[in-house]
Amino acid sequence: MKRAAIIGVTGAVGQEFVVALNKHPWFEVKQIAASERSAKKKFVDAIRDPNSGILKWHLREPIPEYARDMIVESVDDIKTDNLDLIFSSVESEAAREIETRFAKDVPVISTSSAYRYDEDVPILIPGINDDHVMLLDTQRKNRTWKGFIAPLPNCTTTGLAITMKPLLDKFGAQKIIMTSMQSMSGAGRSPGVSALDITDNIIPYIPKEDEKVRIETGKILGKLVDGKIDPAKLKVSCTCTRVPVIDGHTETVFVETAVHTDPESVKKAMQEFSNKVSVTGLPSAPKEYLLVHDDPTRPQPRLDREINDGMTTVVGRIRDDTVFDNGIKYVLFSHNEKMGSAKGAVLLAEMLYKKGYI
Amino acid sequence: MKRAAIIGVTGAVGQEFVVALNKHPWFEVKQIAASERSAKKKFVDAIRDPNSGILKWHLREPIPEYARDMIVESVDDIKTDNLDLIFSSVESEAAREIETRFAKDVPVISTSSAYRYDEDVPILIPGINDDHVMLLDTQRKNRTWKGFIAPLPNCTTTGLAITMKPLLDKFGAQKIIMTSMQSMSGAGRSPGVSALDITDNIIPYIPKEDEKVRIETGKILGKLVDGKIDPAKLKVSCTCTRVPVIDGHTETVFVETAVHTDPESVKKAMQEFSNKVSVTGLPSAPKEYLLVHDDPTRPQPRLDREINDGMTTVVGRIRDDTVFDNGIKYVLFSHNEKMGSAKGAVLLAEMLYKKGYI
Amino acid sequence: MKRAAIIGVTGAVGQEFVVALNKHPWFEVKQIAASERSAKKKFVDAIRDPNSGILKWHLREPIPEYARDMIVESVDDIKTDNLDLIFSSVESEAAREIETRFAKDVPVISTSSAYRYDEDVPILIPGINDDHVMLLDTQRKNRTWKGFIAPLPNCTTTGLAITMKPLLDKFGAQKIIMTSMQSMSGAGRSPGVSALDITDNIIPYIPKEDEKVRIETGKILGKLVDGKIDPAKLKVSCTCTRVPVIDGHTETVFVETAVHTDPESVKKAMQEFSNKVSVTGLPSAPKEYLLVHDDPTRPQPRLDREINDGMTTVVGRIRDDTVFDNGIKYVLFSHNEKMGSAKGAVLLAEMLYKKGYI
Amino acid sequence: MKRAAIIGVTGAVGQEFVVALNKHPWFEVKQIAASERSAKKKFVDAIRDPNSGILKWHLREPIPEYARDMIVESVDDIKTDNLDLIFSSVESEAAREIETRFAKDVPVISTSSAYRYDEDVPILIPGINDDHVMLLDTQRKNRTWKGFIAPLPNCTTTGLAITMKPLLDKFGAQKIIMTSMQSMSGAGRSPGVSALDITDNIIPYIPKEDEKVRIETGKILGKLVDGKIDPAKLKVSCTCTRVPVIDGHTETVFVETAVHTDPESVKKAMQEFSNKVSVTGLPSAPKEYLLVHDDPTRPQPRLDREINDGMTTVVGRIRDDTVFDNGIKYVLFSHNEKMGSAKGAVLLAEMLYKKGYI
């Protein structure tokens, strides 16, 4: 068993880590950490709001037994001596400093954006750009670290990159226009979205989100050339919004491909990609990596977040687009707290373990 | 005072007509009608659900006094002898037959789609394509009607066409990619969207809606050439979705213009258009026809539906687009039950009255 | 295997039956039926809304394979020859006629109210009033039926009766004042609660509900005396409301007991009752029949509906009441579509099977 | 014009004060104050969330012009020299210290609970216990203050006390059992209820709320005897819950009266009380102080919060209760941010002004 720690354990993503690592066959949680405020408390006490008395646990699964009474450490007290890897979901500006400190000793799988845009840091989606893993060697060398930092993309990028990969491979995607309708859990839990802001409402703006998606999509779908990532020649434009949905991001996508295609071929490309995806068989990998609905009323967050515990990217409404020269449009659904963050990070760790990086 | 009837008075749009015509300076409601099931009942009784006992009145305004105890007629019993105009919000397949019958005698302002796509029928948005009104003369002549049918567009088209008009005039819009996040009231009231379908959810599909918006936008923004409408040379592609919002449609728009422009110029073009719009001064016209926010978190349905009683089209997040050659993107909000249907229809009637058509 | 049919299969409760009987060890669904409108369609087609195209399936579980393509019969075409029992969730006024017809031949487990108030018909909650089952013999004899009708209570009564049973047994409950906050799924699916009625709202009235709870609670908790049910000497008063919650009813309860008690003793009484409840071991019985939280912020519908697949009645906030002489108050949660209807009906069938009635 | 300051102006209640005092005929806002963090900012900047960029203004009314660019002072910088009264909605534990400081010089109308339970401090609801105002003289004398502190009750108490007053006067109310379904705006704005906590959910617990309602109801409905308040001989028990409603508290009430009564008499008593209520004619007083619906589906928050700008307490479902000896039950609605706090506080100030206390 590899010995793991969860950093930022009291937050939204941290809690998902707690669940995603419950009874994991390869990784065992040995330490959990959060900010000074939570330190020395039992996990179950650390996540209770002191004013309202409400347990800030919003996952459907109950708190796993192993974590319930585990003592939350201050991040500063985490010892890397007896750790094989760290899952980090630190969201504050402190992320860069904290992750740097740990990466000197041990691999860090991160959901934060702190390191995503560094040249020797790949943004990894297991199954999509596994070859970028090689950049971790460069990173180690450059920085003379024993560990490394392997970040996931922003949760809004995940579904877009996953669905675009087969289109890019097969039809040469060139332009993407995307509108996201993002769930409230994507905004964290402390305090998270206020009910007064979002009930019966839409917030058409999420700070920095449009840019993150644009840059990350190109990097993830890029090629490794001479040890560096050459971003995909993709123009991406998006508008990211927040809607009154608890879990799971919905995105409408309009794509221009290099060669002409049609909805049936796109569906087939996605299904074939899904059938042959590299991660099949890993403990956290879903039965279907990509699922395409014919029912035009799908994907729907309430129904599609249930599929394969949120690890499947779901697509529907594939149609010809009437604006682009070779245009295709579709709607996708991706679970922002499962494949899009914590459980996706565990899947990444599984892939890195198999490849000998952990 | 012109004497008016409301057809389809018990439905969502019909109820908005009841409010929009309350104490109107020019139009007085003389008759109200609905299906056989509601006939001979007082209005207040006709809109009560017989099973749950719930009054199906969802407007913030109380039921106006004049309508409360008015007897709902069967549509077949409406007499046009003492009517000067009819507001119709019939939604069933019966709309075409019913509106035809009335238009033989009297002008019909309609929110239904029954006649929208006929060649001699303009789709009118007061302030946007007032010159298309001339087509009503052709229509009368063609069909030897004393009245005419003047339909409004689909409520999702309204905001798009209004915001595109200044861009088309000034920068020559060529391509539009739009995603709508439509409110629940747009789906009517009998039974309307089920709470179990939409709570904590998104339905990414509204039957026929994508096509309606595509075709109507071109027609509305088209030119009258030799007595016929030549649709605007605009490529439009959209994905229409339903979200858990009570009133008001939000749309993300990505536009390619013929000449290069920038966000500041787009804002200016919209504001100048708004300042000079033709409908200013009509009883139902808003103080601002178009309103542009600098605040990137706007428009928001809960806040922006309040502005000028839902008659203002609200724009925000105007930015450069990174996909189109001359690209601009923005978010718009349009109240589907006010400017987008009943009160917009009353505004149209006011314009037609001023022009002598009623 | 006993051969079962589900009547009213397209409705909310009918769908829950489909799930509750999936891979059941004792009962196998041989026929499914609904109204004429759905007849001769595959189940998956029969539950799709023809206007919106939306699949009216709101359960988290996907449609079980066995039911997906099963042909829905018209109720009139159901043959009882090769059936051992019928699960009925017919909600219309037709329920009495339909259930009567079937009960002549075969046992009918019903969630409808049609027969609940007949003298020779027990209202059964497995684990609470199992001895009332004897009334089924009387019923058979009275009516010369081969089968019988065994109705469950209204879903709002279920949680109240279950939590009151240990209090009545131990402390002699005499008065109950209850306020319910009922979920939207309790109002069915055709059309069910309109989103425009309930979003950001409360409907403080559910037709006939207050009375149903009052009468049923007394009958369920009553004693069998000389082959008849002598209702419990309990005064019950309630106000039933509908709130914007998807699944699960929450109820605040204020009780006057005959002898003085205290919160700790009440908790203990409930737990002891739960530990010894008769249904333990049946396939659909939950691990905990009654669960008492110390956390004052529980029960919460979003969290507590997950416990034991909705078969556990959850209690919290047990406190001294300051109005009644011997007063206790608490909050309960009961899943209206699981223990409160379909899956509770399956549990009842299991009990009746064990007792030899099926 | 009396010169007023608003303390705690950036919070939920503070913002309502800003609106309630807009263009007030008697009071003019001269200073606004909040915590150090907001000090020296324009009001419009002080209420913008620094992380999300969202303007934390949730009122339907736009920000009044007079307040938009007004500079927020630190509470410590408020000068009482040129003030005639202070509206305070400080919610922190600092309230007692802050209000004390100001009351030495100038009258303080407060929505906080800091002083509510002091013996020489009345809890005032204008129209209900105006005679308790005399206690302010005692308070001044006791404490040698030039000003005084006049607190409103908790917003959940307000509707209960208002509806009970006519019952107490006419039928001698003795016992009350109440369940509240409280809106999210009652929990403030910084951060307020998290959407992840309350969407599709109920929180059955609000810290200290049950006790506040119990004690305050007795004090408000008590009699002034020998210069002291003798609490009403009323037993009160309640369970307070939070539900997914934006504005307005709904409460189910079960009452035992001293003499027998019936729903029609209760309705009449409430209406007569309303017609003769003392506050009629004050600028913020509603046209109807109490409104009784016959429609059993009312009150509903979405509809009834609109009545008279939230200043009317709305009652429905008056029925005989079946538990108490002389029992009556009903449902009430009270707007927690209007009559229940800021605008109710302004109404109180108006009453005190008329009586010469300000």
mmCIF file of N, CA, C and O in Angstrom, chain A residues 51-56 58 184-185 188-189 191-200 203 205 207 244 246-247, chain D residues 51-56 58 184-185 188-189 191-200 203 205 207 244 246-247:
data_model
loop_
_atom_site.group_PDB
_atom_site.id
_atom_site.type_symbol
_atom_site.label_atom_id
_atom_site.label_comp_id
_atom_site.label_asym_id
_atom_site.label_seq_id
_atom_site.Cartn_x
_atom_site.Cartn_y
_atom_site.Cartn_z
ATOM 1 N N ASN A 51 -21.013 28.482 13.551
ATOM 2 C CA ASN A 51 -22.173 29.344 13.787
ATOM 3 C C ASN A 51 -23.500 28.618 13.647
ATOM 4 O O ASN A 51 -24.335 28.632 14.538
ATOM 5 N N SER A 52 -23.695 27.968 12.517
ATOM 6 C CA SER A 52 -24.986 27.329 12.271
ATOM 7 C C SER A 52 -25.054 25.940 12.882
ATOM 8 O O SER A 52 -26.131 25.368 13.013
ATOM 9 N N GLY A 53 -23.897 25.381 13.232
ATOM 10 C CA GLY A 53 -23.896 24.023 13.752
ATOM 11 C C GLY A 53 -24.044 22.971 12.669
ATOM 12 O O GLY A 53 -24.153 21.785 12.942
ATOM 13 N N ILE A 54 -24.080 23.402 11.413
ATOM 14 C CA ILE A 54 -24.309 22.471 10.312
ATOM 15 C C ILE A 54 -23.009 21.778 9.922
ATOM 16 O O ILE A 54 -21.968 22.423 9.789
ATOM 17 N N LEU A 55 -23.084 20.471 9.769
ATOM 18 C CA LEU A 55 -21.954 19.707 9.276
ATOM 19 C C LEU A 55 -21.796 20.034 7.797
ATOM 20 O O LEU A 55 -22.701 19.800 7.008
ATOM 21 N N LYS A 56 -20.661 20.609 7.424
ATOM 22 C CA LYS A 56 -20.476 21.022 6.033
ATOM 23 C C LYS A 56 -20.006 19.834 5.190
ATOM 24 O O LYS A 56 -18.920 19.867 4.604
ATOM 25 N N HIS A 58 -21.409 17.660 2.139
ATOM 26 C CA HIS A 58 -22.523 17.701 1.194
ATOM 27 C C HIS A 58 -22.539 16.503 0.270
ATOM 28 O O HIS A 58 -23.264 16.495 -0.712
ATOM 29 N N MET A 184 -22.965 24.587 -8.492
ATOM 30 C CA MET A 184 -22.585 25.349 -7.316
ATOM 31 C C MET A 184 -21.459 24.694 -6.549
ATOM 32 O O MET A 184 -20.652 25.381 -5.932
ATOM 33 N N SER A 185 -21.352 23.384 -6.592
ATOM 34 C CA SER A 185 -20.287 22.740 -5.819
ATOM 35 C C SER A 185 -18.912 23.093 -6.398
ATOM 36 O O SER A 185 -17.910 22.978 -5.704
ATOM 37 N N GLY A 188 -16.794 25.616 -4.330
ATOM 38 C CA GLY A 188 -16.265 25.314 -3.003
ATOM 39 C C GLY A 188 -17.296 25.428 -1.911
ATOM 40 O O GLY A 188 -18.485 25.609 -2.163
ATOM 41 N N ARG A 189 -16.807 25.315 -0.681
ATOM 42 C CA ARG A 189 -17.707 25.189 0.462
ATOM 43 C C ARG A 189 -17.455 26.225 1.557
ATOM 44 O O ARG A 189 -18.135 26.218 2.572
ATOM 45 N N PRO A 191 -17.084 30.066 1.863
ATOM 46 C CA PRO A 191 -18.455 29.660 2.151
ATOM 47 C C PRO A 191 -19.147 29.033 0.948
ATOM 48 O O PRO A 191 -20.238 28.520 1.095
ATOM 49 N N GLY A 192 -18.586 29.046 -0.205
ATOM 50 C CA GLY A 192 -19.315 28.553 -1.376
ATOM 51 C C GLY A 192 -20.335 29.563 -1.836
ATOM 52 O O GLY A 192 -20.433 30.669 -1.286
ATOM 53 N N VAL A 193 -21.089 29.193 -2.837
ATOM 54 C CA VAL A 193 -22.100 30.097 -3.382
ATOM 55 C C VAL A 193 -23.196 30.345 -2.354
ATOM 56 O O VAL A 193 -23.692 29.413 -1.732
ATOM 57 N N SER A 194 -23.550 31.595 -2.191
ATOM 58 C CA SER A 194 -24.645 31.924 -1.294
ATOM 59 C C SER A 194 -25.973 31.606 -1.965
ATOM 60 O O SER A 194 -26.183 31.905 -3.143
ATOM 61 N N ALA A 195 -26.860 31.000 -1.195
ATOM 62 C CA ALA A 195 -28.180 30.652 -1.739
ATOM 63 C C ALA A 195 -28.919 31.888 -2.223
ATOM 64 O O ALA A 195 -29.677 31.837 -3.181
ATOM 65 N N LEU A 196 -28.683 33.009 -1.581
ATOM 66 C CA LEU A 196 -29.372 34.240 -2.010
ATOM 67 C C LEU A 196 -28.838 34.733 -3.353
ATOM 68 O O LEU A 196 -29.521 35.445 -4.078
ATOM 69 N N ASP A 197 -27.615 34.376 -3.683
ATOM 70 C CA ASP A 197 -27.059 34.779 -4.972
ATOM 71 C C ASP A 197 -27.593 33.929 -6.116
ATOM 72 O O ASP A 197 -27.751 34.407 -7.237
ATOM 73 N N ILE A 198 -27.828 32.664 -5.869
ATOM 74 C CA ILE A 198 -27.995 31.740 -7.003
ATOM 75 C C ILE A 198 -29.404 31.154 -7.139
ATOM 76 O O ILE A 198 -29.773 30.710 -8.236
ATOM 77 N N THR A 199 -30.206 31.176 -6.075
ATOM 78 C CA THR A 199 -31.567 30.631 -6.216
ATOM 79 C C THR A 199 -32.346 31.430 -7.252
ATOM 80 O O THR A 199 -32.336 32.653 -7.221
ATOM 81 N N ASP A 200 -33.019 30.716 -8.166
ATOM 82 C CA ASP A 200 -33.806 31.395 -9.221
ATOM 83 C C ASP A 200 -32.933 32.392 -9.987
ATOM 84 O O ASP A 200 -33.367 33.481 -10.333
ATOM 85 N N ILE A 203 -25.485 33.401 -12.544
ATOM 86 C CA ILE A 203 -24.389 34.377 -12.474
ATOM 87 C C ILE A 203 -23.542 34.136 -13.728
ATOM 88 O O ILE A 203 -22.918 33.081 -13.864
ATOM 89 N N TYR A 205 -20.757 34.928 -14.807
ATOM 90 C CA TYR A 205 -19.337 35.264 -14.712
ATOM 91 C C TYR A 205 -18.689 34.464 -13.588
ATOM 92 O O TYR A 205 -19.212 34.429 -12.467
ATOM 93 N N PRO A 207 -14.811 34.386 -12.111
ATOM 94 C CA PRO A 207 -13.512 35.050 -12.316
ATOM 95 C C PRO A 207 -12.439 34.121 -12.889
ATOM 96 O O PRO A 207 -12.220 33.021 -12.370
ATOM 97 N N PRO A 244 -28.169 27.243 -10.855
ATOM 98 C CA PRO A 244 -28.621 26.597 -9.613
ATOM 99 C C PRO A 244 -28.711 25.070 -9.741
ATOM 100 O O PRO A 244 -29.788 24.487 -9.700
ATOM 101 N N ILE A 246 -26.690 21.517 -8.224
ATOM 102 C CA ILE A 246 -25.818 21.149 -7.113
ATOM 103 C C ILE A 246 -24.473 20.599 -7.602
ATOM 104 O O ILE A 246 -23.426 21.104 -7.230
ATOM 105 N N ASP A 247 -24.509 19.593 -8.435
ATOM 106 C CA ASP A 247 -23.262 18.950 -8.875
ATOM 107 C C ASP A 247 -23.264 18.714 -10.381
ATOM 108 O O ASP A 247 -24.249 18.201 -10.927
ATOM 109 N N ASN D 51 -14.039 38.265 -3.877
ATOM 110 C CA ASN D 51 -13.629 37.058 -4.598
ATOM 111 C C ASN D 51 -14.438 36.810 -5.861
ATOM 112 O O ASN D 51 -13.897 36.652 -6.941
ATOM 113 N N SER D 52 -15.747 36.766 -5.712
ATOM 114 C CA SER D 52 -16.590 36.436 -6.863
ATOM 115 C C SER D 52 -16.897 37.654 -7.709
ATOM 116 O O SER D 52 -17.343 37.537 -8.840
ATOM 117 N N GLY D 53 -16.666 38.842 -7.178
ATOM 118 C CA GLY D 53 -17.005 40.049 -7.909
ATOM 119 C C GLY D 53 -18.494 40.350 -7.900
ATOM 120 O O GLY D 53 -18.951 41.290 -8.544
ATOM 121 N N ILE D 54 -19.266 39.553 -7.164
ATOM 122 C CA ILE D 54 -20.718 39.734 -7.166
ATOM 123 C C ILE D 54 -21.114 40.830 -6.195
ATOM 124 O O ILE D 54 -20.637 40.885 -5.070
ATOM 125 N N LEU D 55 -21.991 41.696 -6.648
ATOM 126 C CA LEU D 55 -22.559 42.715 -5.791
ATOM 127 C C LEU D 55 -23.521 42.024 -4.838
ATOM 128 O O LEU D 55 -24.489 41.400 -5.272
ATOM 129 N N LYS D 56 -23.244 42.097 -3.540
ATOM 130 C CA LYS D 56 -24.078 41.373 -2.581
ATOM 131 C C LYS D 56 -25.320 42.211 -2.242
ATOM 132 O O LYS D 56 -25.562 42.564 -1.079
ATOM 133 N N HIS D 58 -29.287 41.944 -2.737
ATOM 134 C CA HIS D 58 -30.269 40.945 -3.167
ATOM 135 C C HIS D 58 -31.673 41.494 -3.170
ATOM 136 O O HIS D 58 -32.636 40.748 -3.304
ATOM 137 N N MET D 184 -34.285 32.027 3.611
ATOM 138 C CA MET D 184 -32.829 32.090 3.635
ATOM 139 C C MET D 184 -32.319 33.500 3.936
ATOM 140 O O MET D 184 -31.270 33.662 4.540
ATOM 141 N N SER D 185 -33.078 34.516 3.575
ATOM 142 C CA SER D 185 -32.582 35.874 3.819
ATOM 143 C C SER D 185 -32.542 36.168 5.317
ATOM 144 O O SER D 185 -31.832 37.077 5.744
ATOM 145 N N GLY D 188 -29.015 36.210 6.971
ATOM 146 C CA GLY D 188 -28.013 37.228 6.655
ATOM 147 C C GLY D 188 -27.304 36.978 5.344
ATOM 148 O O GLY D 188 -27.669 36.088 4.571
ATOM 149 N N ARG D 189 -26.271 37.781 5.113
ATOM 150 C CA ARG D 189 -25.613 37.792 3.806
ATOM 151 C C ARG D 189 -24.106 37.553 3.879
ATOM 152 O O ARG D 189 -23.446 37.561 2.849
ATOM 153 N N PRO D 191 -21.651 34.988 5.443
ATOM 154 C CA PRO D 191 -21.953 34.644 4.057
ATOM 155 C C PRO D 191 -23.401 34.298 3.829
ATOM 156 O O PRO D 191 -23.813 34.131 2.690
ATOM 157 N N GLY D 192 -24.216 34.174 4.825
ATOM 158 C CA GLY D 192 -25.574 33.699 4.620
ATOM 159 C C GLY D 192 -25.596 32.209 4.380
ATOM 160 O O GLY D 192 -24.566 31.535 4.447
ATOM 161 N N VAL D 193 -26.787 31.692 4.109
ATOM 162 C CA VAL D 193 -26.939 30.258 3.895
ATOM 163 C C VAL D 193 -26.223 29.844 2.621
ATOM 164 O O VAL D 193 -26.357 30.492 1.589
ATOM 165 N N SER D 194 -25.481 28.774 2.708
ATOM 166 C CA SER D 194 -24.824 28.241 1.523
ATOM 167 C C SER D 194 -25.838 27.497 0.663
ATOM 168 O O SER D 194 -26.666 26.738 1.157
ATOM 169 N N ALA D 195 -25.747 27.743 -0.644
ATOM 170 C CA ALA D 195 -26.668 27.070 -1.568
ATOM 171 C C ALA D 195 -26.536 25.553 -1.472
ATOM 172 O O ALA D 195 -27.503 24.828 -1.641
ATOM 173 N N LEU D 196 -25.334 25.073 -1.186
ATOM 174 C CA LEU D 196 -25.143 23.629 -1.079
ATOM 175 C C LEU D 196 -25.823 23.055 0.161
ATOM 176 O O LEU D 196 -26.160 21.881 0.212
ATOM 177 N N ASP D 197 -26.018 23.891 1.170
ATOM 178 C CA ASP D 197 -26.700 23.431 2.374
ATOM 179 C C ASP D 197 -28.211 23.346 2.173
ATOM 180 O O ASP D 197 -28.871 22.502 2.766
ATOM 181 N N ILE D 198 -28.775 24.252 1.414
ATOM 182 C CA ILE D 198 -30.233 24.435 1.471
ATOM 183 C C ILE D 198 -30.978 24.031 0.203
ATOM 184 O O ILE D 198 -32.182 23.764 0.256
ATOM 185 N N THR D 199 -30.300 23.946 -0.932
ATOM 186 C CA THR D 199 -31.011 23.555 -2.156
ATOM 187 C C THR D 199 -31.576 22.147 -2.002
ATOM 188 O O THR D 199 -30.866 21.247 -1.557
ATOM 189 N N ASP D 200 -32.844 21.967 -2.355
ATOM 190 C CA ASP D 200 -33.482 20.644 -2.237
ATOM 191 C C ASP D 200 -33.347 20.105 -0.816
ATOM 192 O O ASP D 200 -33.134 18.918 -0.609
ATOM 193 N N ILE D 203 -33.185 22.581 6.731
ATOM 194 C CA ILE D 203 -32.348 22.485 7.933
ATOM 195 C C ILE D 203 -33.289 22.676 9.118
ATOM 196 O O ILE D 203 -33.849 23.756 9.292
ATOM 197 N N TYR D 205 -33.097 23.242 12.139
ATOM 198 C CA TYR D 205 -32.526 23.823 13.367
ATOM 199 C C TYR D 205 -31.931 25.187 13.059
ATOM 200 O O TYR D 205 -31.172 25.340 12.104
ATOM 201 N N PRO D 207 -29.916 27.963 15.435
ATOM 202 C CA PRO D 207 -29.432 28.109 16.810
ATOM 203 C C PRO D 207 -30.173 29.195 17.602
ATOM 204 O O PRO D 207 -30.317 30.319 17.122
ATOM 205 N N PRO D 244 -35.856 26.293 1.542
ATOM 206 C CA PRO D 244 -35.321 26.981 0.352
ATOM 207 C C PRO D 244 -36.290 28.017 -0.218
ATOM 208 O O PRO D 244 -36.813 27.863 -1.316
ATOM 209 N N ILE D 246 -36.607 32.342 -0.619
ATOM 210 C CA ILE D 246 -35.731 33.510 -0.579
ATOM 211 C C ILE D 246 -36.122 34.488 0.519
ATOM 212 O O ILE D 246 -35.306 34.843 1.362
ATOM 213 N N ASP D 247 -37.362 34.920 0.517
ATOM 214 C CA ASP D 247 -37.805 35.926 1.491
ATOM 215 C C ASP D 247 -39.134 35.563 2.119
ATOM 216 O O ASP D 247 -40.073 35.205 1.402
#
